Structures are given as C-alpha cells and as structure tokens.
Amino acid sequence: MTMKNQLPFLRLGTAVLYFFLLAVLTTPAWGVRVKDIAALRGARDNALIGFGIVVGLDGTGDSQESLLTRKPIV
C-alpha cells in the first residue's frame, strides 16, 4: 500500500482511538435538581388560601353575608 492509500485508514484509526479515549476517560454526568442541593435564605413554606372573591362590576361580587368571606377576615 502506498502512503496515499493508507491515509483514510490512518484517519479512521485516529478517530476510533479518540472516541475510545473519550468514552473511557470521561466521568458520567448525573442530573441533580437545584432545589435538592441549595437552600434560599429566608425561604419558607407558605400556605396560600384563596377565597374566591369576585371584584369588578357592581352587584356581581360576594355578598357581605357570605360566611366564607367574613370568617377569615374577622
């Protein structure tokens, strides 16, 4: 074989060698969620409560007699 004929085989061999080295020498990457490894200063669990109060047009919102609306406010 002449040098001209050996060049494609040399390139293929080099590419295979690089691929093998990359596959063997790299460390696996594991997915980790940020919230599992970090904590925000001042962050706490807050319970949110929705009352379903409708505001806007006159006469379309909750009435003053609604127990669900008045009880948490009073």
Short mmCIF file of C-alpha atoms in Angstrom, two decimals:
data_model
loop_
_atom_site.label_atom_id
_atom_site.label_comp_id
_atom_site.label_asym_id
_atom_site.label_seq_id
_atom_site.Cartn_x
_atom_site.Cartn_y
_atom_site.Cartn_z
CA MET A 1 0.00 0.00 0.00
CA THR A 2 1.17 3.45 -0.75
CA MET A 3 1.04 6.32 1.68
CA LYS A 4 -1.88 7.79 -0.27
CA ASN A 5 -3.91 4.60 0.23
CA GLN A 6 -3.05 4.40 3.94
CA LEU A 7 -4.25 7.92 4.78
CA PRO A 8 -8.01 7.09 5.11
CA PHE A 9 -7.22 4.12 7.37
CA LEU A 10 -4.93 6.28 9.50
CA ARG A 11 -7.66 8.91 9.90
CA LEU A 12 -10.25 6.26 10.75
CA GLY A 13 -7.92 4.68 13.30
CA THR A 14 -7.22 8.06 14.88
CA ALA A 15 -10.94 8.86 15.09
CA VAL A 16 -11.68 5.47 16.70
CA LEU A 17 -8.84 6.00 19.19
CA TYR A 18 -10.15 9.46 20.15
CA PHE A 19 -13.69 8.13 20.54
CA PHE A 20 -12.45 5.27 22.73
CA LEU A 21 -10.41 7.63 24.92
CA LEU A 22 -13.36 10.00 25.33
CA ALA A 23 -15.67 7.13 26.26
CA VAL A 24 -13.25 5.68 28.82
CA LEU A 25 -11.78 8.80 30.41
CA THR A 26 -14.85 10.98 30.87
CA THR A 27 -16.86 10.82 34.06
CA PRO A 28 -20.60 10.32 33.87
CA ALA A 29 -22.78 13.36 34.49
CA TRP A 30 -25.68 12.87 36.86
CA GLY A 31 -28.71 15.11 36.76
CA VAL A 32 -29.38 16.93 40.02
CA ARG A 33 -32.16 19.39 40.72
CA VAL A 34 -31.03 22.76 42.08
CA LYS A 35 -33.64 22.66 44.85
CA ASP A 36 -32.10 19.39 46.13
CA ILE A 37 -28.64 20.90 46.65
CA ALA A 38 -29.40 24.53 47.50
CA ALA A 39 -31.39 26.47 50.06
CA LEU A 40 -32.59 30.05 49.76
CA ARG A 41 -32.04 32.25 52.78
CA GLY A 42 -35.36 33.43 54.18
CA ALA A 43 -37.42 30.97 52.13
CA ARG A 44 -40.13 29.12 54.00
CA ASP A 45 -43.28 27.17 53.29
CA ASN A 46 -46.27 29.46 52.93
CA ALA A 47 -49.83 28.23 52.89
CA LEU A 48 -51.85 30.18 50.35
CA ILE A 49 -55.58 30.45 50.86
CA GLY A 50 -57.93 31.56 48.12
CA PHE A 51 -61.33 33.00 48.97
CA GLY A 52 -62.81 33.29 45.50
CA ILE A 53 -63.75 36.95 45.94
CA VAL A 54 -65.03 38.48 42.74
CA VAL A 55 -64.47 42.19 42.25
CA GLY A 56 -65.37 44.46 39.42
CA LEU A 57 -68.94 45.14 38.39
CA ASP A 58 -71.36 46.46 40.98
CA GLY A 59 -73.56 43.70 42.35
CA THR A 60 -71.51 40.83 40.91
CA GLY A 61 -69.17 40.09 43.82
CA ASP A 62 -69.66 38.09 47.01
CA SER A 63 -72.22 39.48 49.39
CA GLN A 64 -71.40 40.81 52.86
CA GLU A 65 -73.35 37.92 54.38
CA SER A 66 -71.06 35.27 52.89
CA LEU A 67 -69.67 33.29 55.83
CA LEU A 68 -66.71 32.00 53.84
CA THR A 69 -65.60 35.55 53.11
CA ARG A 70 -66.20 37.09 56.54
CA LYS A 71 -64.88 34.32 58.81
CA PRO A 72 -61.12 34.52 57.94
CA ILE A 73 -61.14 38.33 57.87
CA VAL A 74 -62.82 38.80 61.26
#
